Amino acid sequence: MAPGELKLSENNVTTNVNDRSQHGMWSSRLFFVLAAVGSAVGLGNIWKFPYMMGEQGGGAFFLIYLFCIALIGFPVMAAEIMIGREGRMSPVNSVLKLARESNRSKNWAFMGWTGVFGGILILSFYAVVAGWIMFYIWRLFSGEFNGADAADVEFKWKTFVGNPWSVFAWFTAFMAVTIFFVARGVNKGLELAIRICMPLLFVLLIVMLVYGLTQGGLMDAVRFMFDFDFSKMKWDTPVAAMGHAFFTLSIGMGAIMAYGAYMPREGSVKSAVGIIVVIDTLVAILAGLALFSIVFALKLDPAVGTSLLFKTAPVAFGNLPLGALFGGLFFLFVGFAAFTSAISLTEPAIAYFVERFNTNRVVVALVIGVATWLLGILSVLSSNVLGEFTLFLNWTFMDFFDKFTTYLVLPIVGLVISIFVGWFVPWERVRKALDLSSTVAWIVWIVCIRFVAPLAILTVFFFTIYVEVILPLLPNQQ
Ligand code: PFF
C-alpha cells in the first residue's frame, strides 16, 4: 500500500497501515508535548488550584496532590497516550483497535464514547467561563477598574453576568475562535494555535510573576499557599486533590489520548508525561504565587473560585501601579490557557465523527461546534435567567455540567483506562509501547496502573458521591 493509505476493516473502522494518523501528525515530539501542556494548563490551574491550596491546608494539600499526580495522574496519562499512539485514531477507534488486537470485547470502546460526550459537556461550560475571561481582558486593559473598590467591582460583575446577551456574545465569540482553529485540522489549526499561544503563555506567566513579586505580597502568598495548616484540612481534602489531578491533567476524557494518536513514534512516552506533569504543576504554583502576591499586597481577602478571579483580582489590579496594563496581561494569560485547553476538548469527538462518516473535518467541526454552543446556552443562562432554576442539590445547569463531568465522567473513564491497560492488554505490548526497559520502572508502573490507580480512583469516586450527593440529601444537612 502507498504511504498514508487507509484500509477499511470489517466493521467500518479505518486503519492506517503506515503508523500515521489519518487526521495528521504533530510535526515533532516537542509539538505533542506543547499541545498536551496546552491542554493541561487551563482554567483549572489558575482558577481552581491556587484557592484549593489556600483553602484546604496549604502544604498538606499540596503533598496529597503530588501523591495523586505521581500515583494516579502519571500512570493514567501514560496509558492514555499509549492507547492513542498504538491506535492512531480517535479514542473510540483506538481503544477498539487495541481491544481487538488483544482479543478483548469491543465494549471497551465505551471509554472513548464518554470522551466524545464528556468533551462536549465540559466545553459547553468551559467556554462560558472563557467568554467571561475575554470580556475581562478588555475591561482591564480599558482601565475600567482603575481606583475601583470592592463594591464597584462586585456591581460590575453582577451587571455583566446578569445580562444573558453580553455573556452569550462573549461565549459565542470564544466558541467561534475555537471551532475556527479546530476545523483547520491538526497542523494548520491545532498546531498553529499552539505555536501562537504557548510561547505567549510562558512569557506572560514570567511577566506576571515578576510583576507580582515586586508588589510586596510574596511572603504572605507563600504562607497562604504552602503553610501546613492541618486545621483547614477537611476529611474530603484527598478527594478534592484527586479530582483536581484528573481535571488539571486533562485525563479521563480522551483528550490526551486523541493527542497521543498524533505523536510521532520516536520519543518516549514516559519522559513526555514527566514534562507535562511537571510543567502543569509549576504553572499552577507560579500563577498562584503571582496572583496572591498581588492580592496580599493590598491586604485583600483571597476569596475563592470565581470571586478570586472576577472580583478580588480586578480590585487588586485597579489599585496597583500599572494595574490596567498588567491586569489585562494577566487575563490574556488566562485566556490563552483556556483556549489551548478548549481546542483539546473537541478533538475526541471531531476525530471520531470524521472517521465514522468518512467526511470532511470542517463539516464535523461545525456540527460539533453548533451542538456545544446550543448546550452552552444553558450555562450562559445559569447566571441570569435560569439562575434560580436548580436541577437538584441547588446546582444550576453550569454546576451540573461541571460536577457531573469532574466527579463522575473523569474518574470513571480513568478507572476503566487503568483496568483496560493494566489487566486486558498484553503486558509485553504495553511495556514495549511505553519503552519501560528498566525493571524497576516497569514494576512501579504496572503496580500503579493495576492496583494503586484503580483503588485510589474508586475511593475518590465513592467518597465524592458520598460528599456531593448523599450527604447533602440527608435531612439534617440541608
Ligand atoms: N486541564 C484543563 C484545565 O486545567 O483547565 C481542563 C480540561 C481540558 C479538562 C481538557 C479535560 C480535558 F479533556
Short mmCIF file of C-alpha atoms and ligand atoms in Angstrom, two decimals:
data_model
loop_
_atom_site.label_atom_id
_atom_site.label_comp_id
_atom_site.label_asym_id
_atom_site.label_seq_id
_atom_site.Cartn_x
_atom_site.Cartn_y
_atom_site.Cartn_z
CA MET A 1 0.00 0.00 0.00
CA ALA A 2 1.11 3.55 -0.66
CA PRO A 3 2.26 5.74 2.23
CA GLY A 4 -0.62 7.15 4.23
CA GLU A 5 -3.10 4.78 2.59
CA LEU A 6 -6.11 3.74 4.65
CA LYS A 7 -7.75 0.37 4.76
CA LEU A 8 -11.38 -0.24 5.68
CA SER A 9 -11.73 -3.17 8.06
CA GLU A 10 -14.79 -5.37 8.75
CA ASN A 11 -16.70 -3.00 10.97
CA ASN A 12 -16.02 0.12 9.04
CA VAL A 13 -13.04 1.25 11.08
CA THR A 14 -10.30 2.79 9.02
CA THR A 15 -6.87 1.53 9.97
CA ASN A 16 -3.70 3.19 8.96
CA VAL A 17 -1.06 0.89 7.70
CA ASN A 18 1.77 3.40 7.97
CA ASP A 19 1.72 4.31 11.61
CA ARG A 20 0.31 7.69 10.80
CA SER A 21 -3.00 9.10 11.84
CA GLN A 22 -5.40 9.99 9.04
CA HIS A 23 -6.01 13.29 10.87
CA GLY A 24 -2.38 14.39 10.65
CA MET A 25 0.64 14.17 12.95
CA TRP A 26 2.39 16.65 15.23
CA SER A 27 5.43 17.97 13.38
CA SER A 28 7.68 16.79 16.20
CA ARG A 29 7.61 15.33 19.67
CA LEU A 30 8.03 18.87 21.00
CA PHE A 31 4.69 19.84 19.50
CA PHE A 32 3.00 16.90 21.10
CA VAL A 33 4.40 17.93 24.48
CA LEU A 34 3.42 21.57 23.93
CA ALA A 35 -0.08 20.60 22.82
CA ALA A 36 -0.55 18.34 25.83
CA VAL A 37 0.78 21.04 28.16
CA GLY A 38 -1.61 23.45 26.46
CA SER A 39 -4.49 21.10 27.16
CA ALA A 40 -3.44 20.53 30.77
CA VAL A 41 -2.70 24.14 31.66
CA GLY A 42 -6.05 25.87 31.76
CA LEU A 43 -8.68 27.38 33.98
CA GLY A 44 -8.08 24.50 36.40
CA ASN A 45 -4.54 25.73 37.14
CA ILE A 46 -5.27 29.40 37.56
CA TRP A 47 -8.76 29.45 38.87
CA LYS A 48 -9.13 26.27 40.92
CA PHE A 49 -5.69 25.19 42.11
CA PRO A 50 -4.38 28.26 43.99
CA TYR A 51 -7.50 28.70 46.07
CA MET A 52 -7.79 24.97 46.70
CA MET A 53 -4.29 25.03 48.17
CA GLY A 54 -5.04 28.00 50.35
CA GLU A 55 -8.43 26.69 51.40
CA GLN A 56 -7.59 23.08 52.07
CA GLY A 57 -4.48 23.15 54.19
CA GLY A 58 -1.68 24.64 52.03
CA GLY A 59 1.38 22.41 52.03
CA ALA A 60 -0.62 19.48 53.38
CA PHE A 61 -3.00 19.69 50.41
CA PHE A 62 -0.06 20.10 48.06
CA LEU A 63 1.59 16.93 49.33
CA ILE A 64 -1.58 14.91 48.83
CA TYR A 65 -1.99 16.43 45.39
CA LEU A 66 1.60 15.50 44.45
CA PHE A 67 0.89 11.99 45.64
CA CYS A 68 -2.18 11.80 43.40
CA ILE A 69 -0.28 13.18 40.44
CA ALA A 70 2.51 10.65 40.89
CA LEU A 71 0.42 7.57 41.65
CA ILE A 72 -2.65 8.18 39.50
CA GLY A 73 -2.00 11.08 37.13
CA PHE A 74 1.30 9.82 35.81
CA PRO A 75 0.30 6.20 35.06
CA VAL A 76 -3.14 7.06 33.66
CA MET A 77 -1.74 9.76 31.40
CA ALA A 78 0.94 7.38 30.12
CA ALA A 79 -1.77 4.75 29.48
CA GLU A 80 -3.90 7.26 27.56
CA ILE A 81 -1.03 8.39 25.38
CA MET A 82 -0.04 4.81 24.78
CA ILE A 83 -3.54 3.80 23.64
CA GLY A 84 -3.68 6.79 21.30
CA ARG A 85 -0.25 6.19 19.83
CA GLU A 86 -0.90 2.48 19.31
CA GLY A 87 -4.30 3.12 17.73
CA ARG A 88 -3.52 6.26 15.70
CA MET A 89 -7.24 7.05 15.61
CA SER A 90 -9.93 8.77 17.67
CA PRO A 91 -10.19 7.48 21.25
CA VAL A 92 -13.22 5.31 20.36
CA ASN A 93 -11.45 3.59 17.48
CA SER A 94 -8.01 3.46 19.10
CA VAL A 95 -9.47 1.57 22.07
CA LEU A 96 -11.46 -0.62 19.69
CA LYS A 97 -8.32 -1.44 17.73
CA LEU A 98 -6.30 -2.25 20.84
CA ALA A 99 -9.16 -4.32 22.29
CA ARG A 100 -9.50 -6.28 19.06
CA GLU A 101 -5.77 -6.88 18.79
CA SER A 102 -5.75 -8.05 22.41
CA ASN A 103 -8.76 -10.34 21.77
CA ARG A 104 -10.97 -8.36 24.10
CA SER A 105 -14.57 -7.20 23.89
CA LYS A 106 -15.37 -4.21 21.71
CA ASN A 107 -17.38 -2.82 24.63
CA TRP A 108 -14.16 -1.29 25.94
CA ALA A 109 -14.76 1.41 23.36
CA PHE A 110 -17.23 2.77 25.90
CA MET A 111 -14.42 4.84 27.39
CA GLY A 112 -13.88 6.52 24.05
CA TRP A 113 -17.56 7.36 23.82
CA THR A 114 -17.59 9.07 27.17
CA GLY A 115 -14.73 11.18 25.83
CA VAL A 116 -16.84 12.21 22.84
CA PHE A 117 -19.73 13.39 25.01
CA GLY A 118 -17.67 14.41 28.05
CA GLY A 119 -15.62 16.80 25.92
CA ILE A 120 -18.75 18.46 24.57
CA LEU A 121 -20.23 18.74 28.08
CA ILE A 122 -17.05 20.23 29.56
CA LEU A 123 -16.54 22.63 26.67
CA SER A 124 -20.15 23.84 26.95
CA PHE A 125 -19.48 25.44 30.37
CA TYR A 126 -15.72 25.94 29.99
CA ALA A 127 -16.34 28.23 27.00
CA VAL A 128 -18.76 30.31 29.04
CA VAL A 129 -16.09 30.96 31.69
CA ALA A 130 -13.57 31.60 28.90
CA GLY A 131 -16.04 34.15 27.47
CA TRP A 132 -16.10 35.94 30.84
CA ILE A 133 -12.29 35.97 30.72
CA MET A 134 -12.30 37.50 27.23
CA PHE A 135 -14.53 40.32 28.40
CA TYR A 136 -12.28 40.91 31.41
CA ILE A 137 -9.19 41.18 29.18
CA TRP A 138 -10.90 44.08 27.51
CA ARG A 139 -12.26 45.53 30.77
CA LEU A 140 -8.85 45.53 32.49
CA PHE A 141 -6.95 46.98 29.53
CA SER A 142 -9.52 49.75 29.19
CA GLY A 143 -8.73 50.91 32.73
CA GLU A 144 -12.33 50.41 33.83
CA PHE A 145 -11.25 49.21 37.28
CA ASN A 146 -8.72 51.95 38.00
CA GLY A 147 -9.25 53.00 41.61
CA ALA A 148 -12.31 50.76 41.94
CA ASP A 149 -13.31 49.39 45.33
CA ALA A 150 -14.83 46.01 46.10
CA ALA A 151 -18.40 47.29 45.82
CA ASP A 152 -17.80 48.79 42.33
CA VAL A 153 -16.18 45.63 41.09
CA GLU A 154 -18.92 43.43 42.50
CA PHE A 155 -21.57 45.64 40.90
CA LYS A 156 -19.83 45.50 37.52
CA TRP A 157 -19.53 41.71 37.76
CA LYS A 158 -23.18 41.23 38.67
CA THR A 159 -24.34 43.57 35.93
CA PHE A 160 -22.27 41.64 33.39
CA VAL A 161 -23.28 38.09 34.29
CA GLY A 162 -26.83 39.22 34.99
CA ASN A 163 -27.25 40.17 31.34
CA PRO A 164 -27.68 37.00 29.24
CA TRP A 165 -26.94 38.78 25.98
CA SER A 166 -23.49 40.02 26.91
CA VAL A 167 -22.45 36.64 28.36
CA PHE A 168 -23.90 34.95 25.28
CA ALA A 169 -21.97 37.25 22.93
CA TRP A 170 -18.59 36.57 24.59
CA PHE A 171 -19.30 32.85 24.84
CA THR A 172 -20.20 32.78 21.15
CA ALA A 173 -17.03 34.66 20.24
CA PHE A 174 -14.88 32.19 22.16
CA MET A 175 -16.66 29.20 20.59
CA ALA A 176 -16.25 30.68 17.12
CA VAL A 177 -12.48 31.13 17.53
CA THR A 178 -12.14 27.63 18.99
CA ILE A 179 -14.10 25.98 16.17
CA PHE A 180 -12.28 28.04 13.55
CA PHE A 181 -8.94 26.64 14.70
CA VAL A 182 -10.03 23.02 15.25
CA ALA A 183 -11.78 22.92 11.87
CA ARG A 184 -8.46 23.68 10.17
CA GLY A 185 -7.03 20.36 11.31
CA VAL A 186 -4.13 19.11 13.36
CA ASN A 187 -1.33 21.00 11.63
CA LYS A 188 -2.96 24.10 10.23
CA GLY A 189 -5.29 24.56 13.18
CA LEU A 190 -4.29 22.93 16.48
CA GLU A 191 -0.57 23.25 15.88
CA LEU A 192 -0.93 26.83 14.71
CA ALA A 193 -2.84 27.69 17.88
CA ILE A 194 -0.15 26.01 19.97
CA ARG A 195 2.59 27.82 18.05
CA ILE A 196 0.97 31.19 18.73
CA CYS A 197 -0.32 30.69 22.25
CA MET A 198 2.23 28.61 24.14
CA PRO A 199 5.24 30.96 23.85
CA LEU A 200 2.98 33.90 24.76
CA LEU A 201 1.57 31.92 27.67
CA PHE A 202 5.02 31.33 29.14
CA VAL A 203 6.19 34.90 28.53
CA LEU A 204 3.04 36.29 30.16
CA LEU A 205 3.47 33.97 33.13
CA ILE A 206 7.00 35.29 33.68
CA VAL A 207 5.84 38.89 33.28
CA MET A 208 3.06 38.33 35.81
CA LEU A 209 5.41 36.62 38.19
CA VAL A 210 7.90 39.49 38.08
CA TYR A 211 5.08 41.99 38.50
CA GLY A 212 3.54 40.02 41.38
CA LEU A 213 6.87 39.58 43.14
CA THR A 214 7.56 43.30 43.06
CA GLN A 215 4.28 44.25 44.73
CA GLY A 216 5.27 43.18 48.25
CA GLY A 217 2.79 40.39 48.99
CA LEU A 218 5.00 37.44 48.11
CA MET A 219 5.69 36.15 51.61
CA ASP A 220 2.01 36.23 52.52
CA ALA A 221 1.25 34.44 49.27
CA VAL A 222 3.81 31.73 50.04
CA ARG A 223 2.39 31.35 53.54
CA PHE A 224 -1.19 31.16 52.28
CA MET A 225 -0.34 28.52 49.70
CA PHE A 226 2.30 26.41 51.43
CA ASP A 227 1.93 26.61 55.21
CA PHE A 228 0.95 23.26 56.61
CA ASP A 229 -2.36 24.10 58.18
CA PHE A 230 -3.96 20.85 59.21
CA SER A 231 -6.90 22.66 60.79
CA LYS A 232 -8.03 23.71 57.30
CA MET A 233 -7.95 20.15 56.00
CA LYS A 234 -11.34 18.55 55.73
CA TRP A 235 -11.96 14.88 55.65
CA ASP A 236 -12.69 15.14 51.94
CA THR A 237 -9.46 17.01 51.10
CA PRO A 238 -7.87 13.93 49.46
CA VAL A 239 -10.98 13.63 47.32
CA ALA A 240 -10.65 17.22 46.17
CA ALA A 241 -6.94 16.74 45.45
CA MET A 242 -7.55 13.64 43.37
CA GLY A 243 -10.49 15.05 41.43
CA HIS A 244 -8.40 18.08 40.65
CA ALA A 245 -5.49 15.93 39.47
CA PHE A 246 -7.78 14.46 36.79
CA PHE A 247 -9.19 17.77 35.69
CA THR A 248 -5.93 19.66 35.60
CA LEU A 249 -4.07 16.95 33.66
CA SER A 250 -6.96 16.60 31.17
CA ILE A 251 -7.08 12.88 31.82
CA GLY A 252 -10.09 10.60 31.92
CA MET A 253 -11.52 12.35 28.90
CA GLY A 254 -9.75 11.04 25.84
CA ALA A 255 -8.29 14.46 25.06
CA ILE A 256 -4.74 13.38 25.78
CA MET A 257 -5.47 10.04 24.10
CA ALA A 258 -6.55 11.88 20.94
CA TYR A 259 -3.39 13.99 21.06
CA GLY A 260 -1.31 10.83 21.64
CA ALA A 261 -2.60 9.46 18.32
CA TYR A 262 -0.71 12.23 16.53
CA MET A 263 2.53 11.74 18.49
CA PRO A 264 5.47 10.58 16.39
CA ARG A 265 6.80 7.13 17.26
CA GLU A 266 10.23 8.43 18.22
CA GLY A 267 10.38 9.99 21.65
CA SER A 268 9.44 8.28 24.86
CA VAL A 269 6.02 8.47 26.42
CA LYS A 270 7.34 8.43 29.96
CA SER A 271 9.55 11.46 29.57
CA ALA A 272 6.76 13.33 27.77
CA VAL A 273 4.40 12.58 30.66
CA GLY A 274 7.05 13.70 33.15
CA ILE A 275 7.46 17.03 31.37
CA ILE A 276 3.70 17.61 31.03
CA VAL A 277 3.01 16.84 34.69
CA VAL A 278 5.87 18.98 35.98
CA ILE A 279 5.02 21.99 33.80
CA ASP A 280 1.32 21.77 34.64
CA THR A 281 2.07 21.78 38.37
CA LEU A 282 4.70 24.52 38.07
CA VAL A 283 2.35 26.79 36.16
CA ALA A 284 -0.34 26.29 38.79
CA ILE A 285 2.08 27.22 41.59
CA LEU A 286 3.64 30.18 39.80
CA ALA A 287 0.31 31.60 38.66
CA GLY A 288 -0.98 31.20 42.22
CA LEU A 289 2.05 32.99 43.66
CA ALA A 290 1.73 35.84 41.17
CA LEU A 291 -1.98 36.27 41.82
CA PHE A 292 -1.85 36.02 45.61
CA SER A 293 1.19 38.33 45.81
CA ILE A 294 -0.96 40.99 44.20
CA VAL A 295 -3.97 40.22 46.36
CA PHE A 296 -1.97 40.24 49.60
CA ALA A 297 -0.01 43.36 48.61
CA LEU A 298 -3.29 45.19 49.17
CA LYS A 299 -4.31 43.00 52.12
CA LEU A 300 -7.42 41.84 50.27
CA ASP A 301 -9.35 38.74 51.21
CA PRO A 302 -8.16 35.96 48.85
CA ALA A 303 -11.75 34.68 48.36
CA VAL A 304 -12.42 31.64 46.25
CA GLY A 305 -13.03 30.47 42.69
CA THR A 306 -14.99 32.84 40.52
CA SER A 307 -14.77 35.62 43.12
CA LEU A 308 -10.98 35.45 43.23
CA LEU A 309 -10.65 35.99 39.51
CA PHE A 310 -13.54 38.32 38.77
CA LYS A 311 -13.92 40.27 42.00
CA THR A 312 -10.68 40.25 44.03
CA ALA A 313 -8.19 40.36 41.14
CA PRO A 314 -9.80 43.42 39.44
CA VAL A 315 -9.78 45.32 42.76
CA ALA A 316 -6.09 44.48 43.19
CA PHE A 317 -5.11 45.45 39.65
CA GLY A 318 -7.28 48.55 39.80
CA ASN A 319 -5.30 49.83 42.77
CA LEU A 320 -1.72 48.89 41.89
CA PRO A 321 0.73 50.81 39.72
CA LEU A 322 0.29 49.96 36.02
CA GLY A 323 -2.55 47.69 37.14
CA ALA A 324 -4.64 48.17 33.99
CA LEU A 325 -1.80 47.01 31.78
CA PHE A 326 -0.73 44.09 33.96
CA GLY A 327 -4.32 43.16 34.80
CA GLY A 328 -5.11 42.98 31.09
CA LEU A 329 -1.99 40.88 30.51
CA PHE A 330 -2.98 38.58 33.36
CA PHE A 331 -6.42 37.92 31.88
CA LEU A 332 -4.81 37.47 28.48
CA PHE A 333 -2.63 34.78 30.05
CA VAL A 334 -5.72 33.06 31.49
CA GLY A 335 -7.45 33.41 28.12
CA PHE A 336 -4.61 31.69 26.23
CA ALA A 337 -4.57 28.91 28.81
CA ALA A 338 -8.33 28.41 28.45
CA PHE A 339 -8.12 28.43 24.65
CA THR A 340 -5.40 25.77 24.34
CA SER A 341 -7.46 23.56 26.68
CA ALA A 342 -10.70 24.18 24.80
CA ILE A 343 -9.29 23.04 21.46
CA SER A 344 -8.31 19.72 23.02
CA LEU A 345 -11.82 19.14 24.35
CA THR A 346 -13.31 18.83 20.88
CA GLU A 347 -10.66 16.54 19.38
CA PRO A 348 -12.05 13.14 20.56
CA ALA A 349 -15.46 13.92 19.06
CA ILE A 350 -14.19 15.51 15.86
CA ALA A 351 -11.72 12.72 15.14
CA TYR A 352 -14.40 10.09 15.80
CA PHE A 353 -17.08 11.58 13.56
CA VAL A 354 -14.59 12.21 10.76
CA GLU A 355 -13.68 8.51 10.90
CA ARG A 356 -17.23 7.30 11.36
CA PHE A 357 -18.75 9.21 8.46
CA ASN A 358 -15.56 9.45 6.45
CA THR A 359 -16.31 13.08 5.95
CA ASN A 360 -14.75 16.49 5.92
CA ARG A 361 -13.34 17.84 9.19
CA VAL A 362 -14.79 21.31 8.63
CA VAL A 363 -18.34 19.95 8.45
CA VAL A 364 -17.85 17.83 11.56
CA ALA A 365 -16.25 20.71 13.48
CA LEU A 366 -19.18 22.95 12.58
CA VAL A 367 -21.78 20.42 13.66
CA ILE A 368 -19.99 19.73 16.96
CA GLY A 369 -19.39 23.42 17.48
CA VAL A 370 -23.08 24.22 16.99
CA ALA A 371 -24.14 21.33 19.29
CA THR A 372 -21.75 22.55 22.02
CA TRP A 373 -22.85 26.12 21.51
CA LEU A 374 -26.53 25.18 21.87
CA LEU A 375 -25.80 23.20 25.03
CA GLY A 376 -23.66 26.05 26.35
CA ILE A 377 -26.66 28.37 26.28
CA LEU A 378 -27.88 26.57 29.41
CA SER A 379 -24.64 27.60 31.18
CA VAL A 380 -24.89 31.12 29.76
CA LEU A 381 -28.33 31.42 31.33
CA SER A 382 -27.22 29.85 34.64
CA SER A 383 -26.02 33.20 35.98
CA ASN A 384 -29.11 35.15 34.98
CA VAL A 385 -32.43 33.97 33.50
CA LEU A 386 -32.05 30.42 34.87
CA GLY A 387 -30.07 31.49 37.96
CA GLU A 388 -32.89 30.43 40.24
CA PHE A 389 -33.55 27.23 38.36
CA THR A 390 -31.65 24.43 40.03
CA LEU A 391 -31.75 20.81 39.00
CA PHE A 392 -31.02 19.19 42.33
CA LEU A 393 -28.65 19.86 45.22
CA ASN A 394 -29.03 23.54 44.30
CA TRP A 395 -26.96 23.03 41.18
CA THR A 396 -27.55 25.30 38.23
CA PHE A 397 -27.05 23.77 34.78
CA MET A 398 -23.49 25.08 34.80
CA ASP A 399 -22.76 23.49 38.20
CA PHE A 400 -24.31 20.29 36.97
CA PHE A 401 -22.15 20.06 33.84
CA ASP A 402 -19.04 20.91 35.87
CA LYS A 403 -19.65 18.49 38.72
CA PHE A 404 -21.09 15.69 36.60
CA THR A 405 -18.00 15.63 34.39
CA THR A 406 -15.36 16.26 37.08
CA TYR A 407 -16.78 13.93 39.70
CA LEU A 408 -18.31 11.24 37.54
CA VAL A 409 -17.07 11.10 33.96
CA LEU A 410 -13.34 11.72 34.50
CA PRO A 411 -12.88 9.26 37.40
CA ILE A 412 -14.95 6.52 35.74
CA VAL A 413 -13.08 6.79 32.45
CA GLY A 414 -9.76 6.98 34.32
CA LEU A 415 -10.68 3.83 36.18
CA VAL A 416 -11.67 1.98 33.01
CA ILE A 417 -8.47 3.08 31.25
CA SER A 418 -6.27 1.82 34.08
CA ILE A 419 -8.11 -1.52 34.26
CA PHE A 420 -8.03 -1.98 30.48
CA VAL A 421 -4.34 -1.22 30.07
CA GLY A 422 -3.31 -2.84 33.37
CA TRP A 423 -5.24 -6.09 33.01
CA PHE A 424 -6.51 -6.59 29.48
CA VAL A 425 -3.78 -5.52 27.07
CA PRO A 426 -0.83 -7.96 26.87
CA TRP A 427 1.81 -6.59 29.19
CA GLU A 428 4.65 -7.17 26.72
CA ARG A 429 2.94 -4.81 24.31
CA VAL A 430 2.36 -2.19 26.98
CA ARG A 431 5.95 -2.39 28.19
CA LYS A 432 7.31 -2.05 24.68
CA ALA A 433 4.96 0.82 23.81
CA LEU A 434 5.95 2.69 26.94
CA ASP A 435 9.60 1.84 26.47
CA LEU A 436 9.95 0.83 30.11
CA SER A 437 13.14 -1.17 29.77
CA SER A 438 14.24 -0.71 33.37
CA THR A 439 12.73 -3.47 35.51
CA VAL A 440 12.22 -1.17 38.49
CA ALA A 441 10.40 1.46 36.44
CA TRP A 442 8.23 -1.24 34.86
CA ILE A 443 7.30 -2.79 38.21
CA VAL A 444 6.44 0.59 39.70
CA TRP A 445 4.32 1.45 36.68
CA ILE A 446 2.45 -1.84 36.49
CA VAL A 447 1.73 -1.81 40.22
CA CYS A 448 0.39 1.72 39.92
CA ILE A 449 -1.79 1.04 36.87
CA ARG A 450 -3.06 -2.34 38.10
CA PHE A 451 -3.64 -1.66 41.77
CA VAL A 452 -2.86 1.80 43.11
CA ALA A 453 -4.65 3.90 40.48
CA PRO A 454 -7.88 1.82 40.28
CA LEU A 455 -8.18 1.56 44.05
CA ALA A 456 -7.46 5.22 44.58
CA ILE A 457 -9.92 6.25 41.85
CA LEU A 458 -12.62 4.01 43.30
CA THR A 459 -12.04 5.62 46.68
CA VAL A 460 -12.30 9.10 45.17
CA PHE A 461 -15.38 8.13 43.28
CA PHE A 462 -17.33 6.73 46.21
CA PHE A 463 -16.23 9.42 48.64
CA THR A 464 -17.16 12.13 46.19
CA ILE A 465 -20.59 10.68 45.60
CA TYR A 466 -20.97 10.47 49.36
CA VAL A 467 -19.89 14.07 49.95
CA GLU A 468 -21.57 15.67 46.96
CA VAL A 469 -24.75 13.67 46.67
CA ILE A 470 -25.62 11.57 49.68
CA LEU A 471 -24.52 13.90 52.48
CA PRO A 472 -26.44 16.97 51.23
CA LEU A 473 -29.52 14.81 50.75
CA LEU A 474 -29.54 13.74 54.39
CA PRO A 475 -32.28 15.75 56.11
CA ASN A 476 -30.10 17.32 58.85
CA GLN A 477 -27.56 18.58 56.28
CA GLN A 478 -29.95 20.81 54.37
N1 PFF B 1 -6.96 20.64 32.06
C1 PFF B 1 -7.84 21.76 31.81
C2 PFF B 1 -7.69 22.77 32.94
O1 PFF B 1 -6.95 22.53 33.89
O2 PFF B 1 -8.34 23.80 32.85
C3 PFF B 1 -9.28 21.34 31.66
C4 PFF B 1 -9.51 20.17 30.76
C5 PFF B 1 -9.09 20.21 29.43
C6 PFF B 1 -10.10 19.04 31.26
C7 PFF B 1 -9.26 19.11 28.60
C8 PFF B 1 -10.29 17.92 30.47
C9 PFF B 1 -9.85 17.97 29.14
F1 PFF B 1 -10.02 16.94 28.39
#
